Short mmCIF file of C-alpha atoms in Angstrom, two decimals:
data_model
loop_
_atom_site.label_atom_id
_atom_site.label_comp_id
_atom_site.label_asym_id
_atom_site.label_seq_id
_atom_site.Cartn_x
_atom_site.Cartn_y
_atom_site.Cartn_z
CA MET A 33 0.00 0.00 0.00
CA GLN A 34 2.73 2.47 0.92
CA ASN A 35 4.42 2.08 -2.47
CA ILE A 36 1.15 3.10 -4.14
CA ILE A 37 0.77 6.13 -1.88
CA ASN A 38 4.33 7.26 -2.49
CA HIS A 39 3.81 6.95 -6.25
CA LEU A 40 0.58 8.97 -6.09
CA LEU A 41 2.22 11.69 -3.99
CA LEU A 42 5.04 12.05 -6.49
CA ASN A 43 2.95 11.96 -9.65
CA PHE A 44 -0.55 13.37 -9.14
CA HIS A 45 0.43 16.99 -9.68
CA TYR A 46 1.77 15.98 -13.10
CA CYS A 47 -1.44 14.20 -14.10
CA GLU A 48 -3.03 16.11 -16.98
CA ASP A 49 -6.49 14.69 -16.33
CA LEU A 50 -8.36 16.79 -13.73
CA GLY A 51 -11.33 14.50 -13.30
CA LEU A 52 -12.89 12.21 -10.74
CA LEU A 53 -12.42 8.75 -12.24
CA ASN A 54 -9.32 9.30 -14.34
CA GLY A 55 -7.46 12.12 -12.68
CA ARG A 56 -6.70 14.49 -9.85
CA MET A 57 -10.17 14.82 -8.29
CA GLY A 58 -10.03 11.14 -7.44
CA GLY A 59 -6.71 11.82 -5.74
CA VAL A 60 -8.26 14.61 -3.67
CA ILE A 61 -10.92 12.22 -2.37
CA PHE A 62 -8.43 9.45 -1.68
CA PHE A 63 -6.00 11.61 0.28
CA LYS A 64 -8.83 13.17 2.32
CA HIS A 65 -9.91 9.65 3.31
CA TYR A 66 -6.36 8.48 3.90
CA SER A 67 -5.62 11.45 6.14
CA LEU A 68 -8.60 10.48 8.28
CA VAL A 69 -7.63 6.80 8.39
CA SER A 70 -3.94 7.41 9.06
CA GLY A 71 -4.37 10.40 11.37
CA ARG A 72 -1.75 12.32 9.39
CA MET A 73 -2.78 15.85 8.50
CA HIS A 74 -0.18 16.32 5.77
CA TYR A 75 -2.18 14.00 3.51
CA SER A 76 -5.19 16.31 3.89
CA ASP A 77 -2.96 19.28 3.06
CA TYR A 78 -1.77 17.44 -0.04
CA ALA A 79 -5.39 16.86 -1.09
CA ASP A 80 -6.12 20.58 -0.69
CA SER A 81 -3.11 21.55 -2.80
CA LEU A 82 -4.16 19.04 -5.45
CA PHE A 83 -7.64 20.57 -5.51
CA ASP A 84 -6.16 24.06 -5.85
CA SER A 85 -4.28 22.85 -8.92
CA ILE A 86 -7.55 21.58 -10.41
CA CYS A 87 -9.21 24.97 -9.89
CA ASP A 88 -6.23 26.72 -11.47
CA GLU A 89 -6.36 24.56 -14.59
CA ILE A 90 -10.09 24.25 -15.32
CA ASN A 91 -10.77 26.14 -18.54
CA GLU A 92 -13.15 26.31 -21.48
CA ARG A 93 -11.68 23.11 -22.91
CA THR A 94 -12.41 21.07 -19.77
CA PRO A 95 -15.04 18.48 -20.75
CA VAL A 96 -18.40 18.23 -19.03
CA ASP A 97 -18.32 14.47 -18.43
CA PHE A 98 -18.14 12.48 -15.19
CA ALA A 99 -14.85 10.63 -15.67
CA SER A 100 -12.54 13.48 -16.63
CA GLY A 101 -14.62 16.63 -16.52
CA LEU A 102 -16.93 18.99 -14.71
CA CYS A 103 -19.67 16.55 -13.65
CA GLY A 104 -17.16 14.39 -11.82
CA ILE A 105 -15.31 17.33 -10.30
CA GLY A 106 -18.60 18.82 -9.11
CA TRP A 107 -19.77 15.46 -7.77
CA GLY A 108 -16.47 15.17 -5.91
CA ILE A 109 -16.97 18.57 -4.30
CA GLU A 110 -20.46 17.56 -3.20
CA TYR A 111 -19.07 14.29 -1.84
CA LEU A 112 -16.40 16.02 0.23
CA ILE A 113 -18.73 18.67 1.63
CA GLN A 114 -21.66 16.34 2.36
CA ASN A 115 -19.31 13.87 4.04
CA GLU A 116 -17.83 16.72 6.13
CA PHE A 117 -14.29 16.76 4.80
CA TRP A 118 -14.91 20.39 3.77
CA THR A 119 -17.48 23.05 4.58
CA GLY A 120 -19.25 25.38 2.19
CA ASN A 121 -22.41 26.15 0.25
CA THR A 122 -22.28 24.12 -2.94
CA ASP A 123 -24.89 26.29 -4.65
CA ASP A 124 -22.33 29.09 -4.54
CA ILE A 125 -19.26 26.92 -5.18
CA LEU A 126 -20.76 25.02 -8.11
CA GLU A 127 -22.78 27.76 -9.79
CA GLU A 128 -20.45 28.02 -12.79
CA ILE A 129 -20.18 24.24 -13.17
CA ASP A 130 -23.98 23.95 -12.94
CA ASN A 131 -24.37 26.45 -15.75
CA LYS A 132 -21.95 24.62 -18.02
CA VAL A 133 -23.42 21.21 -17.27
CA LEU A 134 -27.01 22.36 -17.81
CA ALA A 135 -26.05 23.99 -21.11
CA LYS A 136 -25.02 20.59 -22.49
CA ASN A 137 -27.39 18.99 -24.98
CA ILE A 138 -28.98 16.10 -23.08
CA LEU A 139 -30.20 14.40 -26.27
CA MET A 140 -26.94 12.48 -26.25
CA GLU A 141 -26.28 9.09 -27.76
CA ASP A 142 -23.69 8.31 -25.09
CA ILE A 143 -25.36 6.71 -22.08
CA THR A 144 -22.26 5.68 -20.11
CA LEU A 145 -21.24 6.73 -16.62
CA GLU A 146 -17.89 8.00 -17.84
CA THR A 147 -18.94 10.37 -20.62
CA GLY A 148 -22.70 10.17 -20.97
CA LEU A 149 -26.15 10.24 -19.46
CA LYS A 150 -25.46 8.11 -16.38
CA GLY A 151 -22.71 10.43 -15.22
CA LEU A 152 -24.97 13.45 -15.72
CA LEU A 153 -27.63 11.79 -13.57
CA TYR A 154 -25.16 11.13 -10.75
CA TYR A 155 -24.18 14.80 -10.76
CA LEU A 156 -27.74 16.14 -10.83
CA LEU A 157 -28.89 13.93 -7.95
CA ALA A 158 -25.91 14.90 -5.82
CA ARG A 159 -26.66 18.57 -6.42
CA ILE A 160 -30.38 18.45 -5.70
CA GLU A 161 -30.11 16.22 -2.63
CA SER A 162 -27.27 18.18 -1.05
CA PHE A 163 -29.44 20.29 1.26
CA GLU A 164 -33.03 21.51 1.47
CA ARG A 165 -33.83 24.65 -0.54
CA TYR A 166 -36.49 25.45 -3.10
CA GLU A 167 -34.16 27.59 -5.19
CA ILE A 168 -32.35 24.57 -6.65
CA PHE A 169 -35.38 23.92 -8.87
CA GLN A 170 -34.98 27.37 -10.35
CA ARG A 171 -31.52 26.28 -11.48
CA ILE A 172 -32.25 22.61 -12.29
CA SER A 173 -35.85 22.70 -13.48
CA VAL A 174 -38.40 19.91 -13.16
CA GLY A 175 -38.82 20.08 -16.93
CA TYR A 176 -35.12 19.36 -17.38
CA LEU A 177 -35.34 16.40 -14.99
CA LYS A 178 -38.38 15.05 -16.85
CA SER A 179 -36.37 15.22 -20.08
CA ILE A 180 -33.66 13.14 -18.41
CA GLU A 181 -36.26 10.60 -17.27
CA CYS A 182 -37.79 10.36 -20.75
CA LEU A 183 -34.38 9.90 -22.35
CA ILE A 184 -33.47 7.16 -19.86
CA GLU A 185 -36.69 5.32 -20.67
CA LYS A 186 -36.25 5.84 -24.42
CA LYS A 187 -32.71 4.46 -24.30
CA GLN A 188 -33.93 1.70 -21.96
CA ILE A 189 -30.95 2.25 -19.71
CA HIS A 190 -33.11 2.15 -16.59
CA LYS A 191 -32.49 -1.62 -16.70
CA ASP A 192 -28.77 -0.95 -16.21
CA LEU A 193 -29.21 1.60 -13.42
CA ASN A 194 -29.45 0.91 -9.73
CA PRO A 195 -33.24 1.07 -9.12
CA SER A 196 -32.65 3.55 -6.32
CA LEU A 197 -31.29 6.08 -8.84
CA MET A 198 -34.55 6.10 -10.80
CA GLU A 199 -36.53 6.32 -7.56
CA ARG A 200 -34.43 9.30 -6.47
CA LEU A 201 -34.93 10.98 -9.86
CA LYS A 202 -38.71 10.53 -9.60
CA ARG A 203 -38.67 11.99 -6.08
CA CYS A 204 -36.76 15.03 -7.36
CA ILE A 205 -39.24 15.49 -10.21
CA ASN A 206 -42.07 15.43 -7.65
CA LYS A 207 -40.09 17.73 -5.31
CA CYS A 208 -40.21 15.09 -2.57
CA VAL A 209 -36.46 15.00 -2.15
CA ASP A 210 -34.76 12.81 0.45
CA TYR A 211 -32.06 15.08 1.87
CA ASN A 212 -30.58 12.28 4.00
CA ILE A 213 -28.88 10.66 0.99
CA LYS A 214 -25.18 11.42 0.70
CA PRO A 215 -23.00 10.67 -2.34
CA ILE A 216 -21.04 7.45 -1.95
CA ILE A 217 -18.15 5.87 -3.83
CA GLU A 218 -19.91 3.08 -5.70
CA ASP A 219 -18.47 -0.16 -7.04
CA THR A 220 -19.23 0.97 -10.58
CA PHE A 221 -16.64 3.75 -10.18
CA PHE A 222 -13.85 1.18 -9.88
CA ASP A 223 -14.79 -1.01 -12.84
CA ASN A 224 -12.48 -4.03 -13.34
CA ILE A 225 -10.12 -3.13 -10.57
CA CYS A 226 -7.44 -5.62 -9.60
CA TYR A 227 -4.65 -5.90 -7.08
CA LEU A 228 -1.10 -5.08 -8.05
CA ASN A 229 0.72 -7.76 -10.00
CA CYS A 230 3.11 -5.38 -11.78
CA PRO A 231 5.27 -2.42 -10.65
CA VAL A 232 3.22 0.70 -9.87
CA GLN A 233 4.66 2.51 -12.89
CA HIS A 234 2.62 0.21 -15.15
CA TYR A 235 -0.72 1.47 -13.82
CA ASN A 236 -2.86 4.54 -14.43
CA LEU A 237 -3.25 6.95 -11.52
CA GLY A 238 -7.05 7.16 -11.49
CA ILE A 239 -9.87 5.57 -9.54
CA LYS A 240 -11.13 3.63 -12.54
CA ASN A 241 -8.75 0.76 -13.25
CA GLY A 242 -5.89 2.61 -11.56
CA LEU A 243 -3.78 2.97 -8.45
CA THR A 244 -6.11 5.39 -6.70
CA GLY A 245 -8.94 2.92 -7.15
CA ILE A 246 -6.89 0.10 -5.63
CA ALA A 247 -5.86 2.26 -2.67
CA LEU A 248 -9.29 3.84 -2.14
CA LYS A 249 -11.14 0.54 -2.26
CA ASN A 250 -8.68 -0.80 0.28
CA ILE A 251 -9.38 1.89 2.86
CA ILE A 252 -13.13 2.42 2.41
CA THR A 253 -13.86 -1.30 2.79
CA VAL A 254 -11.77 -1.68 5.96
#
């Protein structure tokens, strides 16, 4: 485990991908958890510096998707605040990301978690369920959510979704939101993760099929 952590510490700031599943945002979440588990504050400080580098490098070319882009970064911020690693009002923090995400054409052919409709749904649910306020529906309208629901049914991807996701979407559409639901790191984020059987240099850094995924799964299942 320590060889993975040392490799991540040395290399994450050089990772070009800023996102949750493939890049630095996954590292932020891992090192926040690892600081808590290990009792060593410098890992939390490292996570904060890594997040600062993400903020510095987000630009107009940053994609909107969940794996490498704004949806995943925004979801990660919600995760850290709702799970009390950070404090803050995510309606203020994520206003610009919300605007860019909601401007995306939802009539997409891509239905995957990484770059498509599933990832968008994860982000929207995390945003709406973050805390009780009516104003969120002025930003993320019921009409927009109904369009997501219709597209999911049209693409028949509801069969591939955790049933609780569709139930949560319906509750949001009806404005009967359960505010006790916090974002969690789900098994689907890790994909075909395996234990190390090669030197760490042979692996990607990210959560999905990478070193951060191996390390994160190790500590959150302890």
